[in-house]
PDB file of N, CA and C in Angstrom:
ATOM      1  N   GLY G   1      14.802  -2.531   4.377  1.00  0.00           N
ATOM      2  CA  GLY G   1      13.906  -3.365   5.147  1.00  0.00           C
ATOM      3  C   GLY G   1      12.692  -3.743   4.333  1.00  0.00           C
ATOM      4  N   MET G   2      11.959  -4.648   4.849  1.00  0.00           N
ATOM      5  CA  MET G   2      10.765  -5.130   4.171  1.00  0.00           C
ATOM      6  C   MET G   2       9.554  -4.303   4.577  1.00  0.00           C
ATOM      7  N   GLY G   3       8.645  -4.100   3.628  1.00  0.00           N
ATOM      8  CA  GLY G   3       7.385  -3.439   3.921  1.00  0.00           C
ATOM      9  C   GLY G   3       6.410  -4.427   4.539  1.00  0.00           C
ATOM     10  N   ILE G   4       5.241  -3.919   4.879  1.00  0.00           N
ATOM     11  CA  ILE G   4       4.194  -4.743   5.489  1.00  0.00           C
ATOM     12  C   ILE G   4       2.959  -4.689   4.600  1.00  0.00           C
ATOM     13  N   ARG G   5       2.280  -5.819   4.460  1.00  0.00           N
ATOM     14  CA  ARG G   5       1.023  -5.876   3.719  1.00  0.00           C
ATOM     15  C   ARG G   5      -0.097  -6.172   4.707  1.00  0.00           C
ATOM     16  N   ARG G   6      -1.129  -5.332   4.658  1.00  0.00           N
ATOM     17  CA  ARG G   6      -2.317  -5.551   5.488  1.00  0.00           C
ATOM     18  C   ARG G   6      -3.522  -5.618   4.560  1.00  0.00           C
ATOM     19  N   ASP G   7      -4.254  -6.711   4.586  1.00  0.00           N
ATOM     20  CA  ASP G   7      -5.482  -6.853   3.815  1.00  0.00           C
ATOM     21  C   ASP G   7      -6.652  -6.836   4.784  1.00  0.00           C
ATOM     22  N   ILE G   8      -7.595  -5.938   4.534  1.00  0.00           N
ATOM     23  CA  ILE G   8      -8.748  -5.779   5.418  1.00  0.00           C
ATOM     24  C   ILE G   8     -10.007  -6.043   4.600  1.00  0.00           C
ATOM     25  N   ARG G   9     -10.735  -7.102   4.955  1.00  0.00           N
ATOM     26  CA  ARG G   9     -11.976  -7.452   4.245  1.00  0.00           C
ATOM     27  C   ARG G   9     -13.160  -6.844   4.986  1.00  0.00           C
ATOM     28  N   VAL G  10     -14.043  -6.216   4.221  1.00  0.00           N
ATOM     29  CA  VAL G  10     -15.249  -5.615   4.780  1.00  0.00           C
ATOM     30  C   VAL G  10     -16.348  -6.676   4.767  1.00  0.00           C
ATOM     31  N   LEU G  11     -16.929  -6.940   5.922  1.00  0.00           N
ATOM     32  CA  LEU G  11     -17.960  -7.972   6.050  1.00  0.00           C
ATOM     33  C   LEU G  11     -19.328  -7.345   6.296  1.00  0.00           C
ATOM     34  N   GLY G  12     -20.349  -7.899   5.686  1.00  0.00           N
ATOM     35  CA  GLY G  12     -21.725  -7.524   5.990  1.00  0.00           C
ATOM     36  C   GLY G  12     -22.235  -6.277   5.304  1.00  0.00           C
ATOM     37  N   HIS G  13     -21.663  -5.131   5.599  1.00  0.00           N
ATOM     38  CA  HIS G  13     -22.127  -3.851   5.058  1.00  0.00           C
ATOM     39  C   HIS G  13     -20.953  -3.090   4.477  1.00  0.00           C
ATOM     40  N   ARG G  14     -21.254  -2.085   3.683  1.00  0.00           N
ATOM     41  CA  ARG G  14     -20.195  -1.246   3.116  1.00  0.00           C
ATOM     42  C   ARG G  14     -19.467  -0.507   4.226  1.00  0.00           C
ATOM     43  N   ALA G  15     -18.292   0.002   3.916  1.00  0.00           N
ATOM     44  CA  ALA G  15     -17.512   0.782   4.878  1.00  0.00           C
ATOM     45  C   ALA G  15     -16.884   1.964   4.148  1.00  0.00           C
ATOM     46  N   VAL G  16     -16.650   3.023   4.880  1.00  0.00           N
ATOM     47  CA  VAL G  16     -15.932   4.176   4.351  1.00  0.00           C
ATOM     48  C   VAL G  16     -14.557   4.183   5.013  1.00  0.00           C
ATOM     49  N   VAL G  17     -13.509   4.202   4.197  1.00  0.00           N
ATOM     50  CA  VAL G  17     -12.138   4.088   4.690  1.00  0.00           C
ATOM     51  C   VAL G  17     -11.361   5.339   4.292  1.00  0.00           C
ATOM     52  N   SER G  18     -10.646   5.913   5.242  1.00  0.00           N
ATOM     53  CA  SER G  18      -9.754   7.043   4.961  1.00  0.00           C
ATOM     54  C   SER G  18      -8.320   6.537   4.913  1.00  0.00           C
ATOM     55  N   LEU G  19      -7.597   6.956   3.892  1.00  0.00           N
ATOM     56  CA  LEU G  19      -6.204   6.547   3.711  1.00  0.00           C
ATOM     57  C   LEU G  19      -5.292   7.759   3.853  1.00  0.00           C
ATOM     58  N   LEU G  20      -4.172   7.570   4.514  1.00  0.00           N
ATOM     59  CA  LEU G  20      -3.160   8.613   4.638  1.00  0.00           C
ATOM     60  C   LEU G  20      -1.797   7.935   4.584  1.00  0.00           C
ATOM     61  N   GLY G  21      -1.301   7.744   3.371  1.00  0.00           N
ATOM     62  CA  GLY G  21      -0.039   7.038   3.182  1.00  0.00           C
ATOM     63  C   GLY G  21       1.033   7.965   2.636  1.00  0.00           C
ATOM     64  N   ASP G  22       2.249   7.468   2.583  1.00  0.00           N
ATOM     65  CA  ASP G  22       3.373   8.233   2.062  1.00  0.00           C
ATOM     66  C   ASP G  22       4.309   7.277   1.324  1.00  0.00           C
ATOM     67  N   ARG G  23       5.201   7.833   0.538  1.00  0.00           N
ATOM     68  CA  ARG G  23       6.167   7.064  -0.254  1.00  0.00           C
ATOM     69  C   ARG G  23       5.469   6.113  -1.228  1.00  0.00           C
ATOM     70  N   ARG G  24       4.430   6.613  -1.890  1.00  0.00           N
ATOM     71  CA  ARG G  24       3.733   5.808  -2.889  1.00  0.00           C
ATOM     72  C   ARG G  24       4.250   6.097  -4.296  1.00  0.00           C
ATOM     73  N   ALA G  25       4.691   7.328  -4.547  1.00  0.00           N
ATOM     74  CA  ALA G  25       5.164   7.694  -5.885  1.00  0.00           C
ATOM     75  C   ALA G  25       6.661   7.463  -6.043  1.00  0.00           C
ATOM     76  N   ARG G  26       7.425   7.693  -4.990  1.00  0.00           N
ATOM     77  CA  ARG G  26       8.882   7.532  -5.050  1.00  0.00           C
ATOM     78  C   ARG G  26       9.325   6.529  -4.000  1.00  0.00           C
ATOM     79  N   ALA G  27      10.214   5.668  -4.410  1.00  0.00           N
ATOM     80  CA  ALA G  27      10.714   4.639  -3.486  1.00  0.00           C
ATOM     81  C   ALA G  27      11.673   5.251  -2.468  1.00  0.00           C
ATOM     82  N   PRO G  28      11.739   4.687  -1.261  1.00  0.00           N
ATOM     83  CA  PRO G  28      12.761   5.115  -0.308  1.00  0.00           C
ATOM     84  C   PRO G  28      14.152   4.861  -0.905  1.00  0.00           C
ATOM     85  N   TRP G  29      15.053   5.770  -0.696  1.00  0.00           N
ATOM     86  CA  TRP G  29      16.383   5.663  -1.289  1.00  0.00           C
ATOM     87  C   TRP G  29      17.305   4.778  -0.464  1.00  0.00           C
ATOM     88  N   GLY G  30      18.319   4.267  -1.139  1.00  0.00           N
ATOM     89  CA  GLY G  30      19.368   3.511  -0.459  1.00  0.00           C
ATOM     90  C   GLY G  30      20.527   4.429  -0.096  1.00  0.00           C
ATOM     91  N   LEU G  31      21.416   3.961   0.756  1.00  0.00           N
ATOM     92  CA  LEU G  31      22.581   4.735   1.181  1.00  0.00           C
ATOM     93  C   LEU G  31      23.862   3.966   0.890  1.00  0.00           C
ATOM     94  N   ALA G  32      24.937   4.706   0.636  1.00  0.00           N
ATOM     95  CA  ALA G  32      26.269   4.123   0.447  1.00  0.00           C
ATOM     96  C   ALA G  32      26.272   3.007  -0.600  1.00  0.00           C
ATOM     97  N   GLY G  33      25.560   3.227  -1.706  1.00  0.00           N
ATOM     98  CA  GLY G  33      25.513   2.234  -2.780  1.00  0.00           C
ATOM     99  C   GLY G  33      24.402   1.216  -2.646  1.00  0.00           C
ATOM    100  N   GLY G  34      23.575   1.333  -1.613  1.00  0.00           N
ATOM    101  CA  GLY G  34      22.455   0.407  -1.429  1.00  0.00           C
ATOM    102  C   GLY G  34      21.342   0.657  -2.438  1.00  0.00           C
ATOM    103  N   GLU G  35      20.588  -0.368  -2.747  1.00  0.00           N
ATOM    104  CA  GLU G  35      19.476  -0.267  -3.688  1.00  0.00           C
ATOM    105  C   GLU G  35      18.293   0.453  -3.046  1.00  0.00           C
ATOM    106  N   PRO G  36      17.460   1.126  -3.866  1.00  0.00           N
ATOM    107  CA  PRO G  36      16.259   1.746  -3.308  1.00  0.00           C
ATOM    108  C   PRO G  36      15.260   0.681  -2.857  1.00  0.00           C
ATOM    109  N   GLY G  37      14.395   1.059  -1.928  1.00  0.00           N
ATOM    110  CA  GLY G  37      13.311   0.172  -1.513  1.00  0.00           C
ATOM    111  C   GLY G  37      12.203   0.182  -2.552  1.00  0.00           C
ATOM    112  N   LYS G  38      11.129  -0.501  -2.272  1.00  0.00           N
ATOM    113  CA  LYS G  38       9.978  -0.532  -3.171  1.00  0.00           C
ATOM    114  C   LYS G  38       8.936   0.453  -2.656  1.00  0.00           C
ATOM    115  N   PRO G  39       8.323   1.259  -3.546  1.00  0.00           N
ATOM    116  CA  PRO G  39       7.284   2.170  -3.069  1.00  0.00           C
ATOM    117  C   PRO G  39       6.064   1.396  -2.572  1.00  0.00           C
ATOM    118  N   GLY G  40       5.305   2.017  -1.716  1.00  0.00           N
ATOM    119  CA  GLY G  40       4.081   1.399  -1.215  1.00  0.00           C
ATOM    120  C   GLY G  40       2.939   1.573  -2.202  1.00  0.00           C
ATOM    121  N   GLU G  41       1.832   0.905  -1.934  1.00  0.00           N
ATOM    122  CA  GLU G  41       0.628   1.068  -2.745  1.00  0.00           C
ATOM    123  C   GLU G  41      -0.585   0.683  -1.921  1.00  0.00           C
ATOM    124  N   ASP G  42      -1.707   1.280  -2.284  1.00  0.00           N
ATOM    125  CA  ASP G  42      -2.984   0.981  -1.649  1.00  0.00           C
ATOM    126  C   ASP G  42      -3.934   0.514  -2.742  1.00  0.00           C
ATOM    127  N   LEU G  43      -4.595  -0.620  -2.509  1.00  0.00           N
ATOM    128  CA  LEU G  43      -5.453  -1.213  -3.531  1.00  0.00           C
ATOM    129  C   LEU G  43      -6.836  -1.517  -2.980  1.00  0.00           C
ATOM    130  N   LEU G  44      -7.827  -1.425  -3.849  1.00  0.00           N
ATOM    131  CA  LEU G  44      -9.166  -1.931  -3.568  1.00  0.00           C
ATOM    132  C   LEU G  44      -9.317  -3.195  -4.402  1.00  0.00           C
ATOM    133  N   ILE G  45      -9.645  -4.309  -3.750  1.00  0.00           N
ATOM    134  CA  ILE G  45      -9.781  -5.586  -4.446  1.00  0.00           C
ATOM    135  C   ILE G  45     -11.243  -6.019  -4.391  1.00  0.00           C
ATOM    136  N   LEU G  46     -11.848  -6.138  -5.570  1.00  0.00           N
ATOM    137  CA  LEU G  46     -13.238  -6.592  -5.715  1.00  0.00           C
ATOM    138  C   LEU G  46     -13.269  -7.695  -6.765  1.00  0.00           C
ATOM    139  N   ASP G  47     -13.812  -8.833  -6.426  1.00  0.00           N
ATOM    140  CA  ASP G  47     -13.926  -9.950  -7.380  1.00  0.00           C
ATOM    141  C   ASP G  47     -12.589 -10.235  -8.066  1.00  0.00           C
ATOM    142  N   ASP G  48     -11.504 -10.270  -7.298  1.00  0.00           N
ATOM    143  CA  ASP G  48     -10.153 -10.565  -7.788  1.00  0.00           C
ATOM    144  C   ASP G  48      -9.595  -9.514  -8.752  1.00  0.00           C
ATOM    145  N   ARG G  49     -10.230  -8.341  -8.829  1.00  0.00           N
ATOM    146  CA  ARG G  49      -9.698  -7.235  -9.634  1.00  0.00           C
ATOM    147  C   ARG G  49      -9.102  -6.198  -8.701  1.00  0.00           C
ATOM    148  N   GLU G  50      -7.888  -5.772  -8.973  1.00  0.00           N
ATOM    149  CA  GLU G  50      -7.204  -4.783  -8.142  1.00  0.00           C
ATOM    150  C   GLU G  50      -7.292  -3.403  -8.785  1.00  0.00           C
ATOM    151  N   THR G  51      -7.711  -2.417  -7.988  1.00  0.00           N
ATOM    152  CA  THR G  51      -7.764  -1.029  -8.430  1.00  0.00           C
ATOM    153  C   THR G  51      -6.868  -0.214  -7.519  1.00  0.00           C
ATOM    154  N   ARG G  52      -5.905   0.475  -8.103  1.00  0.00           N
ATOM    155  CA  ARG G  52      -4.985   1.302  -7.317  1.00  0.00           C
ATOM    156  C   ARG G  52      -5.736   2.512  -6.759  1.00  0.00           C
ATOM    157  N   LEU G  53      -5.489   2.812  -5.488  1.00  0.00           N
ATOM    158  CA  LEU G  53      -6.125   3.937  -4.810  1.00  0.00           C
ATOM    159  C   LEU G  53      -5.112   5.047  -4.569  1.00  0.00           C
ATOM    160  N   PRO G  54      -5.581   6.294  -4.449  1.00  0.00           N
ATOM    161  CA  PRO G  54      -4.658   7.368  -4.081  1.00  0.00           C
ATOM    162  C   PRO G  54      -4.160   7.159  -2.653  1.00  0.00           C
ATOM    163  N   SER G  55      -2.983   7.673  -2.359  1.00  0.00           N
ATOM    164  CA  SER G  55      -2.402   7.462  -1.029  1.00  0.00           C
ATOM    165  C   SER G  55      -3.095   8.278   0.054  1.00  0.00           C
ATOM    166  N   LYS G  56      -3.790   9.330  -0.349  1.00  0.00           N
ATOM    167  CA  LYS G  56      -4.504  10.164   0.618  1.00  0.00           C
ATOM    168  C   LYS G  56      -5.917  10.386   0.105  1.00  0.00           C
ATOM    169  N   GLY G  57      -6.900  10.086   0.937  1.00  0.00           N
ATOM    170  CA  GLY G  57      -8.277  10.281   0.529  1.00  0.00           C
ATOM    171  C   GLY G  57      -9.213   9.318   1.237  1.00  0.00           C
ATOM    172  N   THR G  58     -10.457   9.342   0.795  1.00  0.00           N
ATOM    173  CA  THR G  58     -11.504   8.506   1.378  1.00  0.00           C
ATOM    174  C   THR G  58     -12.136   7.678   0.266  1.00  0.00           C
ATOM    175  N   VAL G  59     -12.388   6.415   0.551  1.00  0.00           N
ATOM    176  CA  VAL G  59     -12.973   5.518  -0.441  1.00  0.00           C
ATOM    177  C   VAL G  59     -14.080   4.702   0.216  1.00  0.00           C
ATOM    178  N   GLU G  60     -15.147   4.454  -0.534  1.00  0.00           N
ATOM    179  CA  GLU G  60     -16.221   3.584  -0.062  1.00  0.00           C
ATOM    180  C   GLU G  60     -15.922   2.165  -0.532  1.00  0.00           C
ATOM    181  N   VAL G  61     -15.986   1.229   0.400  1.00  0.00           N
ATOM    182  CA  VAL G  61     -15.686  -0.172   0.101  1.00  0.00           C
ATOM    183  C   VAL G  61     -16.965  -0.983   0.285  1.00  0.00           C
ATOM    184  N   PRO G  62     -17.430  -1.658  -0.758  1.00  0.00           N
ATOM    185  CA  PRO G  62     -18.636  -2.469  -0.609  1.00  0.00           C
ATOM    186  C   PRO G  62     -18.380  -3.711   0.242  1.00  0.00           C
ATOM    187  N   ALA G  63     -19.469  -4.312   0.706  1.00  0.00           N
ATOM    188  CA  ALA G  63     -19.353  -5.562   1.465  1.00  0.00           C
ATOM    189  C   ALA G  63     -18.567  -6.578   0.644  1.00  0.00           C
ATOM    190  N   GLU G  64     -17.702  -7.316   1.301  1.00  0.00           N
ATOM    191  CA  GLU G  64     -16.811  -8.324   0.722  1.00  0.00           C
ATOM    192  C   GLU G  64     -15.647  -7.724  -0.063  1.00  0.00           C
ATOM    193  N   GLY G  65     -15.550  -6.407  -0.119  1.00  0.00           N
ATOM    194  CA  GLY G  65     -14.381  -5.771  -0.730  1.00  0.00           C
ATOM    195  C   GLY G  65     -13.188  -5.861   0.212  1.00  0.00           C
ATOM    196  N   VAL G  66     -12.002  -5.730  -0.344  1.00  0.00           N
ATOM    197  CA  VAL G  66     -10.765  -5.793   0.437  1.00  0.00           C
ATOM    198  C   VAL G  66      -9.948  -4.538   0.162  1.00  0.00           C
ATOM    199  N   ILE G  67      -9.489  -3.900   1.229  1.00  0.00           N
ATOM    200  CA  ILE G  67      -8.503  -2.828   1.120  1.00  0.00           C
ATOM    201  C   ILE G  67      -7.150  -3.469   1.410  1.00  0.00           C
ATOM    202  N   SER G  68      -6.211  -3.320   0.493  1.00  0.00           N
ATOM    203  CA  SER G  68      -4.868  -3.863   0.677  1.00  0.00           C
ATOM    204  C   SER G  68      -3.903  -2.693   0.824  1.00  0.00           C
ATOM    205  N   ILE G  69      -3.293  -2.582   1.999  1.00  0.00           N
ATOM    206  CA  ILE G  69      -2.341  -1.517   2.293  1.00  0.00           C
ATOM    207  C   ILE G  69      -0.955  -2.147   2.297  1.00  0.00           C
ATOM    208  N   ARG G  70      -0.108  -1.701   1.388  1.00  0.00           N
ATOM    209  CA  ARG G  70       1.239  -2.265   1.239  1.00  0.00           C
ATOM    210  C   ARG G  70       2.247  -1.145   1.472  1.00  0.00           C
ATOM    211  N   THR G  71       2.872  -1.171   2.640  1.00  0.00           N
ATOM    212  CA  THR G  71       3.782  -0.095   3.007  1.00  0.00           C
ATOM    213  C   THR G  71       5.111  -0.244   2.266  1.00  0.00           C
ATOM    214  N   PRO G  72       5.815   0.867   2.062  1.00  0.00           N
ATOM    215  CA  PRO G  72       7.083   0.782   1.348  1.00  0.00           C
ATOM    216  C   PRO G  72       8.146   0.050   2.149  1.00  0.00           C
ATOM    217  N   GLY G  73       9.038  -0.605   1.432  1.00  0.00           N
ATOM    218  CA  GLY G  73      10.199  -1.217   2.075  1.00  0.00           C
ATOM    219  C   GLY G  73      11.334  -0.202   2.124  1.00  0.00           C
ATOM    220  N   GLY G  74      12.142  -0.251   3.146  1.00  0.00           N
ATOM    221  CA  GLY G  74      13.249   0.690   3.274  1.00  0.00           C
ATOM    222  C   GLY G  74      14.353   0.404   2.265  1.00  0.00           C
ATOM    223  N   GLY G  75      15.131   1.421   1.961  1.00  0.00           N
ATOM    224  CA  GLY G  75      16.263   1.259   1.063  1.00  0.00           C
ATOM    225  C   GLY G  75      17.399   0.501   1.736  1.00  0.00           C
ATOM    226  N   GLY G  76      18.260  -0.060   0.926  1.00  0.00           N
ATOM    227  CA  GLY G  76      19.384  -0.827   1.446  1.00  0.00           C
ATOM    228  C   GLY G  76      20.568   0.053   1.823  1.00  0.00           C
ATOM    229  N   TYR G  77      21.527  -0.540   2.501  1.00  0.00           N
ATOM    230  CA  TYR G  77      22.756   0.148   2.873  1.00  0.00           C
ATOM    231  C   TYR G  77      23.944  -0.653   2.353  1.00  0.00           C
ATOM    232  N   GLY G  78      24.793   0.009   1.595  1.00  0.00           N
ATOM    233  CA  GLY G  78      25.976  -0.648   1.060  1.00  0.00           C
ATOM    234  C   GLY G  78      25.681  -1.439  -0.203  1.00  0.00           C
ATOM    235  N   PRO G  79      26.719  -1.771  -0.958  1.00  0.00           N
ATOM    236  CA  PRO G  79      26.529  -2.523  -2.199  1.00  0.00           C
ATOM    237  C   PRO G  79      25.884  -3.883  -1.932  1.00  0.00           C
ATOM    238  N   PRO G  80      24.973  -4.287  -2.828  1.00  0.00           N
ATOM    239  CA  PRO G  80      24.328  -5.596  -2.648  1.00  0.00           C
ATOM    240  C   PRO G  80      25.289  -6.755  -2.836  1.00  0.00           C
TER     241      PRO G  80
END
């Protein structure tokens, strides 16, 4: 299956964001010959620069910063 991307822009003042994600280091596996999914990632975007964030933790985001949460896609089933 397909993952989901959520971009959250901080307006006006800084924000403190807590992240608790999973499947960031290893991709979801496929079954019966299916391909693996894509691992997720969490990014801080400032001035068009992307910085990878840990999947679990707290980060301070300045005003106009963007937190991009990209959930993993599920693995496939059966040969492609």
